């Protein structure tokens, strides 16, 4: 299967690992996604190992190589346009999240996808994380009962981010970039559609990162009448042991399941215990299998679009909420 | 110092423990707070140990005994009226939280307090809990920097609650009864005034508890422009090791402090560690000391009133929020 990659500003690493591990996968081409993107480090680090040809223009690469799959992860604002170009050519797309940074571009992308015969999935890869996936399996088994409340957290170290993170137009906002994972957990774990009902974001103390928000908080209504919230921040201090502090807690009529610190715990009427974890799955490998006619991968195109839509609506709401 | 107690439906236990531990404190009288309240178990359990006289009417008890302090913790809807009667007589009041279950009654109580020379404090006793108090001390030391986001949780086992919990008029709601603690943490730990901007509550799966809400979620704006949320539930399964799962996380420009599982952790640029805990303090003893002319106790009358006001406004908002 012939694969190309556009851009190197996102989470391509699991895709590259899958390609390296399978003889039937080949990274045939690479192209940066936009003029400003620095891709020299990527080429010098990976060209020899993967043997890809380097192109200057994504569409030229698509037309020359006619790949089966494009991995799209350039600067966030440009990804939807690159994905749209690929889908128009019948190339399946494995896209960085958010799959678009404006609602208009999202709807254009979705329309092109719906007219294509290609596959599409976003890099909401924490669905493959053993703790989150094991929690999901337990919920699907009915152990939590009816879900009444979901609370989630994304907390990251800020560090020093590239210039394009500092501008809303190129970055998109902390809710679509970071918060989208927790929005996805809420939709995926609850198995319910959600709508934002309150959202807030704040860029103070961002250490000269321009528009980049350091804190955000959203509330969503679940379609069953329940509620969910997520708190998002770039305030995790440098002294923390890990880069991120991802959490989700799902409270239902029969039990409470929680992911925290890379572990999953469950409490019900019988007791409280750590859930044995499922094996790690490689999300790109699942996508490749789907493109090859195998079972659906970790996330559908519809979920990829809808989670992005919710994240963008929440961001837009945060721009206007008190 | 002469103390009386009205009602036995709340958190009188720390007050009784303080009275038992000090020779200068005497529980001189007890009276139930309203006709329906079952107090026979309290009298049979504590009368011999404390030697109090039993009265049928709180005002008669106040007039006969002329106590220095009244501990007020009857059915929640009646407490503000009992406290008002005590304050009108110059008796200092140690009241269950919320100190009133309607805004009108709260404002009446506050007005009577302001015209009295008596002291008033609510049983927001988690301010004396070693983990919460130690977190507060660290924040007051400036270790967290400017506070941008506070997230809190109250989760309790439902069990079987008395009849008066099942009616909004007598119970008041899960936000003022349970959530008020987390509202207090947000105000107290941030050192900032807050206003509710979103609130939700839900009574599904309350196992025949009438109006009692099983889940709630509120969002508050901090006066510095930051944000706070609390999630509240009675969904903690019976198999959990403890009755409650109280948490608060305070994220600031210099660090993150968190209370979870009875411990307090702090992360800053230097590292991450468990905070050595301050000693447990008895909140009623602190109140007695204040009434005796000593330093201010764990919570001021103003904070007791304001935290109740925020809780009642959030509850009223939850009645109308989607």
GROMACS .gro file of N, CA, C and O in nm, chain B residues 65-179:
model
  460
  387UNK      N    1  -3.263   2.931   7.893
  387UNK     CA    2  -3.122   2.901   7.923
  387UNK      C    3  -3.028   3.018   7.893
  387UNK      O    4  -2.917   3.022   7.945
  388UNK      N    5  -3.072   3.109   7.808
  388UNK     CA    6  -2.986   3.222   7.768
  388UNK      C    7  -2.843   3.175   7.736
  388UNK      O    8  -2.746   3.218   7.798
  389UNK      N    9  -2.832   3.083   7.638
  389UNK     CA   10  -2.700   3.026   7.606
  389UNK      C   11  -2.611   3.128   7.534
  389UNK      O   12  -2.661   3.227   7.480
  390UNK      N   13  -2.482   3.099   7.532
  390UNK     CA   14  -2.387   3.180   7.454
  390UNK      C   15  -2.391   3.141   7.307
  390UNK      O   16  -2.374   3.224   7.219
  391UNK      N   17  -2.407   3.011   7.282
  391UNK     CA   18  -2.399   2.958   7.145
  391UNK      C   19  -2.512   2.858   7.121
  391UNK      O   20  -2.540   2.774   7.208
  392UNK      N   21  -2.572   2.867   7.002
  392UNK     CA   22  -2.665   2.763   6.957
  392UNK      C   23  -2.606   2.690   6.837
  392UNK      O   24  -2.563   2.755   6.741
  393UNK      N   25  -2.602   2.558   6.849
  393UNK     CA   26  -2.565   2.473   6.735
  393UNK      C   27  -2.696   2.443   6.662
  393UNK      O   28  -2.788   2.386   6.722
  394UNK      N   29  -2.705   2.482   6.535
  394UNK     CA   30  -2.832   2.470   6.463
  394UNK      C   31  -2.816   2.371   6.348
  394UNK      O   32  -2.742   2.398   6.253
  395UNK      N   33  -2.884   2.258   6.359
  395UNK     CA   34  -2.879   2.160   6.249
  395UNK      C   35  -2.999   2.068   6.250
  395UNK      O   36  -2.989   1.950   6.269
  396UNK      N   37  -3.113   2.131   6.223
  396UNK     CA   38  -3.237   2.054   6.207
  396UNK      C   39  -3.259   2.025   6.059
  396UNK      O   40  -3.163   2.027   5.980
  397UNK      N   41  -3.384   1.998   6.020
  397UNK     CA   42  -3.413   1.983   5.878
  397UNK      C   43  -3.370   2.112   5.809
  397UNK      O   44  -3.389   2.222   5.861
  398UNK      N   45  -3.315   2.098   5.690
  398UNK     CA   46  -3.239   2.209   5.634
  398UNK      C   47  -3.323   2.335   5.612
  398UNK      O   48  -3.274   2.446   5.626
  399UNK      N   49  -3.452   2.315   5.578
  399UNK     CA   50  -3.537   2.431   5.546
  399UNK      C   51  -3.566   2.517   5.667
  399UNK      O   52  -3.600   2.634   5.654
  400UNK      N   53  -3.554   2.460   5.787
  400UNK     CA   54  -3.594   2.533   5.907
  400UNK      C   55  -3.476   2.602   5.975
  400UNK      O   56  -3.494   2.688   6.062
  401UNK      N   57  -3.353   2.565   5.936
  401UNK     CA   58  -3.236   2.614   6.009
  401UNK      C   59  -3.226   2.766   6.010
  401UNK      O   60  -3.187   2.826   6.111
  402UNK      N   61  -3.255   2.830   5.896
  402UNK     CA   62  -3.237   2.976   5.893
  402UNK      C   63  -3.333   3.045   5.989
  402UNK      O   64  -3.297   3.145   6.052
  403UNK      N   65  -3.454   2.989   6.005
  403UNK     CA   66  -3.549   3.052   6.096
  403UNK      C   67  -3.504   3.036   6.242
  403UNK      O   68  -3.516   3.128   6.322
  404UNK      N   69  -3.449   2.918   6.272
  404UNK     CA   70  -3.399   2.894   6.408
  404UNK      C   71  -3.279   2.986   6.436
  404UNK      O   72  -3.269   3.047   6.543
  405UNK      N   73  -3.190   2.995   6.336
  405UNK     CA   74  -3.072   3.082   6.354
  405UNK      C   75  -3.115   3.227   6.374
  405UNK      O   76  -3.058   3.299   6.456
  406UNK      N   77  -3.215   3.269   6.297
  406UNK     CA   78  -3.264   3.406   6.308
  406UNK      C   79  -3.317   3.432   6.449
  406UNK      O   80  -3.285   3.535   6.512
  407UNK      N   81  -3.394   3.336   6.503
  407UNK     CA   82  -3.446   3.349   6.640
  407UNK      C   83  -3.333   3.362   6.742
  407UNK      O   84  -3.342   3.440   6.836
  408UNK      N   85  -3.229   3.283   6.724
  408UNK     CA   86  -3.116   3.287   6.817
  408UNK      C   87  -3.044   3.421   6.808
  408UNK      O   88  -3.018   3.486   6.911
  409UNK      N   89  -3.014   3.464   6.686
  409UNK     CA   90  -2.941   3.591   6.669
  409UNK      C   91  -3.021   3.709   6.724
  409UNK      O   92  -2.964   3.802   6.782
  410UNK      N   93  -3.152   3.705   6.707
  410UNK     CA   94  -3.238   3.812   6.761
  410UNK      C   95  -3.224   3.824   6.913
  410UNK      O   96  -3.248   3.930   6.970
  411UNK      N   97  -3.186   3.713   6.974
  411UNK     CA   98  -3.168   3.712   7.120
  411UNK      C   99  -3.020   3.732   7.159
  411UNK      O  100  -2.984   3.713   7.275
  412UNK      N  101  -2.937   3.762   7.062
  412UNK     CA  102  -2.795   3.785   7.091
  412UNK      C  103  -2.715   3.658   7.111
  412UNK      O  104  -2.601   3.662   7.159
  413UNK      N  105  -2.774   3.545   7.073
  413UNK     CA  106  -2.705   3.416   7.086
  413UNK      C  107  -2.623   3.390   6.959
  413UNK      O  108  -2.676   3.400   6.848
  414UNK      N  109  -2.496   3.358   6.975
  414UNK     CA  110  -2.412   3.325   6.860
  414UNK      C  111  -2.454   3.191   6.802
  414UNK      O  112  -2.499   3.102   6.876
  415UNK      N  113  -2.440   3.177   6.670
  415UNK     CA  114  -2.494   3.060   6.601
  415UNK      C  115  -2.386   2.987   6.522
  415UNK      O  116  -2.312   3.049   6.443
  416UNK      N  117  -2.379   2.856   6.546
  416UNK     CA  118  -2.296   2.767   6.464
  416UNK      C  119  -2.393   2.683   6.383
  416UNK      O  120  -2.456   2.590   6.434
  417UNK      N  121  -2.410   2.719   6.255
  417UNK     CA  122  -2.519   2.665   6.174
  417UNK      C  123  -2.474   2.563   6.072
  417UNK      O  124  -2.369   2.578   6.007
  418UNK      N  125  -2.559   2.463   6.054
  418UNK     CA  126  -2.541   2.373   5.940
  418UNK      C  127  -2.539   2.456   5.811
  418UNK      O  128  -2.596   2.564   5.802
  419UNK      N  129  -2.472   2.401   5.708
  419UNK     CA  130  -2.477   2.462   5.575
  419UNK      C  131  -2.579   2.388   5.491
  419UNK      O  132  -2.596   2.267   5.517
  420UNK      N  133  -2.648   2.448   5.397
  420UNK     CA  134  -2.653   2.591   5.372
  420UNK      C  135  -2.721   2.661   5.490
  420UNK      O  136  -2.808   2.600   5.552
  421UNK      N  137  -2.686   2.785   5.517
  421UNK     CA  138  -2.743   2.852   5.634
  421UNK      C  139  -2.888   2.893   5.609
  421UNK      O  140  -2.958   2.933   5.703
  422UNK      N  141  -2.933   2.883   5.483
  422UNK     CA  142  -3.074   2.903   5.448
  422UNK      C  143  -3.098   2.828   5.318
  422UNK      O  144  -3.003   2.799   5.244
  423UNK      N  145  -3.222   2.796   5.290
  423UNK     CA  146  -3.252   2.723   5.165
  423UNK      C  147  -3.327   2.808   5.063
  423UNK      O  148  -3.356   2.760   4.954
  424UNK      N  149  -3.356   2.932   5.098
  424UNK     CA  150  -3.410   3.026   4.999
  424UNK      C  151  -3.335   3.158   5.015
  424UNK      O  152  -3.289   3.191   5.125
  425UNK      N  153  -3.327   3.234   4.906
  425UNK     CA  154  -3.257   3.362   4.912
  425UNK      C  155  -3.328   3.459   5.006
  425UNK      O  156  -3.261   3.532   5.081
  426UNK      N  157  -3.461   3.459   5.006
  426UNK     CA  158  -3.534   3.550   5.096
  426UNK      C  159  -3.497   3.523   5.241
  426UNK      O  160  -3.470   3.617   5.317
  427UNK      N  161  -3.498   3.397   5.279
  427UNK     CA  162  -3.467   3.364   5.418
  427UNK      C  163  -3.320   3.393   5.450
  427UNK      O  164  -3.286   3.433   5.561
  428UNK      N  165  -3.234   3.372   5.350
  428UNK     CA  166  -3.093   3.405   5.370
  428UNK      C  167  -3.076   3.554   5.399
  428UNK      O  168  -3.002   3.592   5.491
  429UNK      N  169  -3.144   3.638   5.321
  429UNK     CA  170  -3.126   3.783   5.340
  429UNK      C  171  -3.185   3.828   5.473
  429UNK      O  172  -3.131   3.917   5.539
  430UNK      N  173  -3.297   3.766   5.514
  430UNK     CA  174  -3.353   3.797   5.647
  430UNK      C  175  -3.251   3.763   5.755
  430UNK      O  176  -3.225   3.844   5.846
  431UNK      N  177  -3.195   3.644   5.745
  431UNK     CA  178  -3.096   3.599   5.843
  431UNK      C  179  -2.977   3.693   5.847
  431UNK      O  180  -2.930   3.735   5.954
  432UNK      N  181  -2.927   3.729   5.729
  432UNK     CA  182  -2.809   3.815   5.722
  432UNK      C  183  -2.839   3.953   5.784
  432UNK      O  184  -2.756   4.008   5.857
  433UNK      N  185  -2.958   4.004   5.757
  433UNK     CA  186  -2.996   4.134   5.815
  433UNK      C  187  -3.000   4.128   5.967
  433UNK      O  188  -2.953   4.220   6.035
  434UNK      N  189  -3.058   4.021   6.019
  434UNK     CA  190  -3.066   4.008   6.165
  434UNK      C  191  -2.925   3.995   6.223
  434UNK      O  192  -2.893   4.057   6.325
  435UNK      N  193  -2.842   3.917   6.157
  435UNK     CA  194  -2.703   3.905   6.204
  435UNK      C  195  -2.634   4.042   6.209
  435UNK      O  196  -2.566   4.076   6.306
  436UNK      N  197  -2.652   4.120   6.102
  436UNK     CA  198  -2.580   4.248   6.093
  436UNK      C  199  -2.623   4.346   6.202
  436UNK      O  200  -2.545   4.433   6.241
  437UNK      N  201  -2.746   4.329   6.250
  437UNK     CA  202  -2.794   4.419   6.358
  437UNK      C  203  -2.758   4.363   6.496
  437UNK      O  204  -2.779   4.431   6.597
  438UNK      N  205  -2.710   4.240   6.502
  438UNK     CA  206  -2.680   4.178   6.632
  438UNK      C  207  -2.534   4.200   6.669
  438UNK      O  208  -2.454   4.243   6.586
  439UNK      N  209  -2.500   4.167   6.791
  439UNK     CA  210  -2.359   4.164   6.830
  439UNK      C  211  -2.308   4.021   6.841
  439UNK      O  212  -2.201   3.996   6.896
  440UNK      N  213  -2.386   3.929   6.790
  440UNK     CA  214  -2.352   3.788   6.804
  440UNK      C  215  -2.258   3.744   6.690
  440UNK      O  216  -2.237   3.815   6.592
  441UNK      N  217  -2.201   3.626   6.708
  441UNK     CA  218  -2.115   3.567   6.605
  441UNK      C  219  -2.194   3.462   6.527
  441UNK      O  220  -2.291   3.406   6.577
  442UNK      N  221  -2.148   3.437   6.407
  442UNK     CA  222  -2.217   3.341   6.321
  442UNK      C  223  -2.115   3.270   6.233
  442UNK      O  224  -2.028   3.335   6.174
  443UNK      N  225  -2.126   3.139   6.226
  443UNK     CA  226  -2.041   3.063   6.132
  443UNK      C  227  -2.116   2.939   6.087
  443UNK      O  228  -2.199   2.885   6.160
  444UNK      N  229  -2.088   2.897   5.964
  444UNK     CA  230  -2.153   2.777   5.913
  444UNK      C  231  -2.058   2.658   5.923
  444UNK      O  232  -1.937   2.674   5.935
  445UNK      N  233  -2.117   2.541   5.916
  445UNK     CA  234  -2.040   2.416   5.930
  445UNK      C  235  -1.968   2.379   5.801
  445UNK      O  236  -1.973   2.264   5.759
  446UNK      N  237  -1.903   2.474   5.738
  446UNK     CA  238  -1.823   2.438   5.619
  446UNK      C  239  -1.689   2.388   5.672
  446UNK      O  240  -1.584   2.451   5.661
  447UNK      N  241  -1.697   2.270   5.732
  447UNK     CA  242  -1.589   2.220   5.817
  447UNK      C  243  -1.472   2.164   5.738
  447UNK      O  244  -1.366   2.141   5.795
  448UNK      N  245  -1.489   2.145   5.606
  448UNK     CA  246  -1.373   2.092   5.532
  448UNK      C  247  -1.260   2.195   5.525
  448UNK      O  248  -1.148   2.160   5.490
  449UNK      N  249  -1.290   2.320   5.560
  449UNK     CA  250  -1.180   2.417   5.573
  449UNK      C  251  -1.081   2.376   5.682
  449UNK      O  252  -0.969   2.425   5.685
  450UNK      N  253  -1.124   2.287   5.772
  450UNK     CA  254  -1.036   2.239   5.879
  450UNK      C  255  -0.974   2.104   5.848
  450UNK      O  256  -0.891   2.054   5.924
  451UNK      N  257  -1.015   2.043   5.738
  451UNK     CA  258  -0.957   1.916   5.697
  451UNK      C  259  -0.809   1.936   5.663
  451UNK      O  260  -0.774   2.032   5.595
  452UNK      N  261  -0.722   1.849   5.714
  452UNK     CA  262  -0.578   1.872   5.694
  452UNK      C  263  -0.537   1.891   5.548
  452UNK      O  264  -0.457   1.980   5.518
  453UNK      N  265  -0.590   1.812   5.457
  453UNK     CA  266  -0.548   1.823   5.316
  453UNK      C  267  -0.594   1.957   5.256
  453UNK      O  268  -0.515   2.028   5.190
  454UNK      N  269  -0.720   1.993   5.279
  454UNK     CA  270  -0.771   2.118   5.224
  454UNK      C  271  -0.703   2.239   5.290
  454UNK      O  272  -0.666   2.335   5.223
  455UNK      N  273  -0.686   2.231   5.420
  455UNK     CA  274  -0.625   2.344   5.491
  455UNK      C  275  -0.479   2.361   5.448
  455UNK      O  276  -0.431   2.474   5.427
  456UNK      N  277  -0.409   2.250   5.430
  456UNK     CA  278  -0.268   2.258   5.389
  456UNK      C  279  -0.256   2.315   5.248
  456UNK      O  280  -0.166   2.394   5.219
  457UNK      N  281  -0.349   2.275   5.161
  457UNK     CA  282  -0.351   2.332   5.026
  457UNK      C  283  -0.373   2.482   5.032
  457UNK      O  284  -0.308   2.560   4.961
  458UNK      N  285  -0.464   2.523   5.119
  458UNK     CA  286  -0.493   2.666   5.132
  458UNK      C  287  -0.369   2.743   5.180
  458UNK      O  288  -0.338   2.850   5.128
  459UNK      N  289  -0.300   2.686   5.278
  459UNK     CA  290  -0.179   2.753   5.331
  459UNK      C  291  -0.076   2.771   5.219
  459UNK      O  292  -0.012   2.876   5.209
  460UNK      N  293  -0.060   2.669   5.137
  460UNK     CA  294   0.037   2.676   5.027
  460UNK      C  295  -0.003   2.783   4.925
  460UNK      O  296   0.082   2.859   4.876
  461UNK      N  297  -0.131   2.793   4.897
  461UNK     CA  298  -0.179   2.896   4.804
  461UNK      C  299  -0.157   3.034   4.864
  461UNK      O  300  -0.109   3.126   4.796
  462UNK      N  301  -0.190   3.050   4.994
  462UNK     CA  302  -0.172   3.180   5.059
  462UNK      C  303  -0.024   3.221   5.061
  462UNK      O  304   0.009   3.339   5.064
  463UNK      N  305   0.064   3.122   5.060
  463UNK     CA  306   0.208   3.149   5.052
  463UNK      C  307   0.249   3.196   4.913
  463UNK      O  308   0.368   3.223   4.890
  464UNK      N  309   0.157   3.197   4.817
  464UNK     CA  310   0.187   3.246   4.682
  464UNK      C  311   0.247   3.142   4.590
  464UNK      O  312   0.287   3.173   4.478
  465UNK      N  313   0.248   3.017   4.633
  465UNK     CA  314   0.316   2.912   4.555
  465UNK      C  315   0.247   2.882   4.421
  465UNK      O  316   0.313   2.833   4.328
  466UNK      N  317   0.118   2.906   4.414
  466UNK     CA  318   0.043   2.872   4.292
  466UNK      C  319   0.042   2.990   4.194
  466UNK      O  320   0.014   2.973   4.075
  467UNK      N  321   0.077   3.107   4.242
  467UNK     CA  322   0.075   3.226   4.156
  467UNK      C  323  -0.067   3.274   4.133
  467UNK      O  324  -0.154   3.253   4.219
  468UNK      N  325  -0.089   3.336   4.020
  468UNK     CA  326  -0.225   3.382   3.990
  468UNK      C  327  -0.312   3.262   3.953
  468UNK      O  328  -0.275   3.182   3.866
  469UNK      N  329  -0.426   3.251   4.016
  469UNK     CA  330  -0.513   3.135   3.995
  469UNK      C  331  -0.601   3.157   3.873
  469UNK      O  332  -0.674   3.256   3.865
  470UNK      N  333  -0.590   3.065   3.777
  470UNK     CA  334  -0.665   3.079   3.652
  470UNK      C  335  -0.783   2.983   3.642
  470UNK      O  336  -0.880   3.011   3.573
  471UNK      N  337  -0.771   2.868   3.709
  471UNK     CA  338  -0.878   2.768   3.697
  471UNK      C  339  -0.885   2.682   3.822
  471UNK      O  340  -0.782   2.633   3.870
  472UNK      N  341  -1.006   2.661   3.872
  472UNK     CA  342  -1.030   2.571   3.985
  472UNK      C  343  -1.136   2.470   3.943
  472UNK      O  344  -1.239   2.508   3.888
  473UNK      N  345  -1.107   2.343   3.966
  473UNK     CA  346  -1.208   2.240   3.939
  473UNK      C  347  -1.224   2.156   4.064
  473UNK      O  348  -1.126   2.123   4.131
  474UNK      N  349  -1.348   2.126   4.096
  474UNK     CA  350  -1.376   2.058   4.223
  474UNK      C  351  -1.477   1.947   4.203
  474UNK      O  352  -1.553   1.947   4.106
  475UNK      N  353  -1.475   1.853   4.293
  475UNK     CA  354  -1.569   1.741   4.286
  475UNK      C  355  -1.621   1.706   4.425
  475UNK      O  356  -1.545   1.703   4.522
  476UNK      N  357  -1.750   1.680   4.433
  476UNK     CA  358  -1.812   1.617   4.551
  476UNK      C  359  -1.888   1.496   4.498
  476UNK      O  360  -1.976   1.510   4.413
  477UNK      N  361  -1.852   1.379   4.546
  477UNK     CA  362  -1.923   1.258   4.507
  477UNK      C  363  -1.952   1.177   4.633
  477UNK      O  364  -1.861   1.147   4.710
  478UNK      N  365  -2.079   1.144   4.654
  478UNK     CA  366  -2.120   1.072   4.775
  478UNK      C  367  -2.197   0.946   4.738
  478UNK      O  368  -2.263   0.942   4.633
  479UNK      N  369  -2.194   0.850   4.829
  479UNK     CA  370  -2.288   0.739   4.820
  479UNK      C  371  -2.428   0.791   4.854
  479UNK      O  372  -2.445   0.873   4.944
  480UNK      N  373  -2.527   0.739   4.785
  480UNK     CA  374  -2.665   0.782   4.810
  480UNK      C  375  -2.721   0.715   4.935
  480UNK      O  376  -2.775   0.784   5.024
  481UNK      N  377  -2.705   0.586   4.944
  481UNK     CA  378  -2.762   0.513   5.058
  481UNK      C  379  -2.913   0.534   5.066
  481UNK      O  380  -2.979   0.552   4.964
  482UNK      N  381  -2.966   0.530   5.187
  482UNK     CA  382  -3.108   0.559   5.208
  482UNK      C  383  -3.120   0.686   5.290
  482UNK      O  384  -3.078   0.690   5.406
  483UNK      N  385  -3.174   0.788   5.231
  483UNK     CA  386  -3.181   0.919   5.295
  483UNK      C  387  -3.316   0.937   5.362
  483UNK      O  388  -3.417   0.882   5.316
  484UNK      N  389  -3.322   1.017   5.470
  484UNK     CA  390  -3.450   1.042   5.538
  484UNK      C  391  -3.552   1.107   5.444
  484UNK      O  392  -3.515   1.166   5.342
  485UNK      N  393  -3.677   1.100   5.483
  485UNK     CA  394  -3.787   1.150   5.401
  485UNK      C  395  -3.768   1.297   5.362
  485UNK      O  396  -3.798   1.337   5.249
  486UNK      N  397  -3.713   1.379   5.453
  486UNK     CA  398  -3.707   1.522   5.422
  486UNK      C  399  -3.606   1.554   5.312
  486UNK      O  400  -3.610   1.662   5.254
  487UNK      N  401  -3.516   1.458   5.279
  487UNK     CA  402  -3.426   1.477   5.165
  487UNK      C  403  -3.502   1.467   5.032
  487UNK      O  404  -3.449   1.505   4.928
  488UNK      N  405  -3.620   1.411   5.037
  488UNK     CA  406  -3.691   1.378   4.912
  488UNK      C  407  -3.776   1.491   4.858
  488UNK      O  408  -3.839   1.477   4.754
  489UNK      N  409  -3.778   1.603   4.930
  489UNK     CA  410  -3.863   1.715   4.891
  489UNK      C  411  -3.780   1.843   4.884
  489UNK      O  412  -3.713   1.878   4.981
  490UNK      N  413  -3.784   1.908   4.771
  490UNK     CA  414  -3.709   2.032   4.753
  490UNK      C  415  -3.734   2.131   4.868
  490UNK      O  416  -3.642   2.196   4.916
  491UNK      N  417  -3.861   2.140   4.913
  491UNK     CA  418  -3.895   2.241   5.014
  491UNK      C  419  -3.823   2.215   5.147
  491UNK      O  420  -3.792   2.308   5.220
  492UNK      N  421  -3.800   2.088   5.178
  492UNK     CA  422  -3.737   2.058   5.307
  492UNK      C  423  -3.587   2.031   5.295
  492UNK      O  424  -3.513   2.049   5.392
  493UNK      N  425  -3.543   1.991   5.175
  493UNK     CA  426  -3.402   1.953   5.154
  493UNK      C  427  -3.321   2.069   5.096
  493UNK      O  428  -3.207   2.093   5.137
  494UNK      N  429  -3.377   2.137   4.999
  494UNK     CA  430  -3.309   2.253   4.941
  494UNK      C  431  -3.238   2.226   4.810
  494UNK      O  432  -3.218   2.316   4.731
  495UNK      N  433  -3.197   2.100   4.788
  495UNK     CA  434  -3.129   2.068   4.662
  495UNK      C  435  -2.987   2.022   4.685
  495UNK      O  436  -2.923   2.054   4.785
  496UNK      N  437  -2.936   1.943   4.589
  496UNK     CA  438  -2.802   1.885   4.605
  496UNK      C  439  -2.693   1.991   4.591
  496UNK      O  440  -2.585   1.977   4.650
  497UNK      N  441  -2.719   2.097   4.515
  497UNK     CA  442  -2.616   2.202   4.503
  497UNK      C  443  -2.596   2.273   4.637
  497UNK      O  444  -2.484   2.282   4.686
  498UNK      N  445  -2.705   2.320   4.704
  498UNK     CA  446  -2.681   2.383   4.835
  498UNK      C  447  -2.640   2.285   4.945
  498UNK      O  448  -2.572   2.326   5.040
  499UNK      N  449  -2.681   2.160   4.935
  499UNK     CA  450  -2.648   2.066   5.044
  499UNK      C  451  -2.509   2.006   5.027
  499UNK      O  452  -2.426   2.008   5.118
  500UNK      N  453  -2.479   1.954   4.911
  500UNK     CA  454  -2.350   1.887   4.888
  500UNK      C  455  -2.253   1.981   4.815
  500UNK      O  456  -2.138   1.999   4.856
  501UNK      N  457  -2.300   2.041   4.707
  501UNK     CA  458  -2.214   2.124   4.625
  501UNK      C  459  -2.158   2.246   4.696
  501UNK      O  460  -2.052   2.297   4.659
   0.00000   0.00000   0.00000
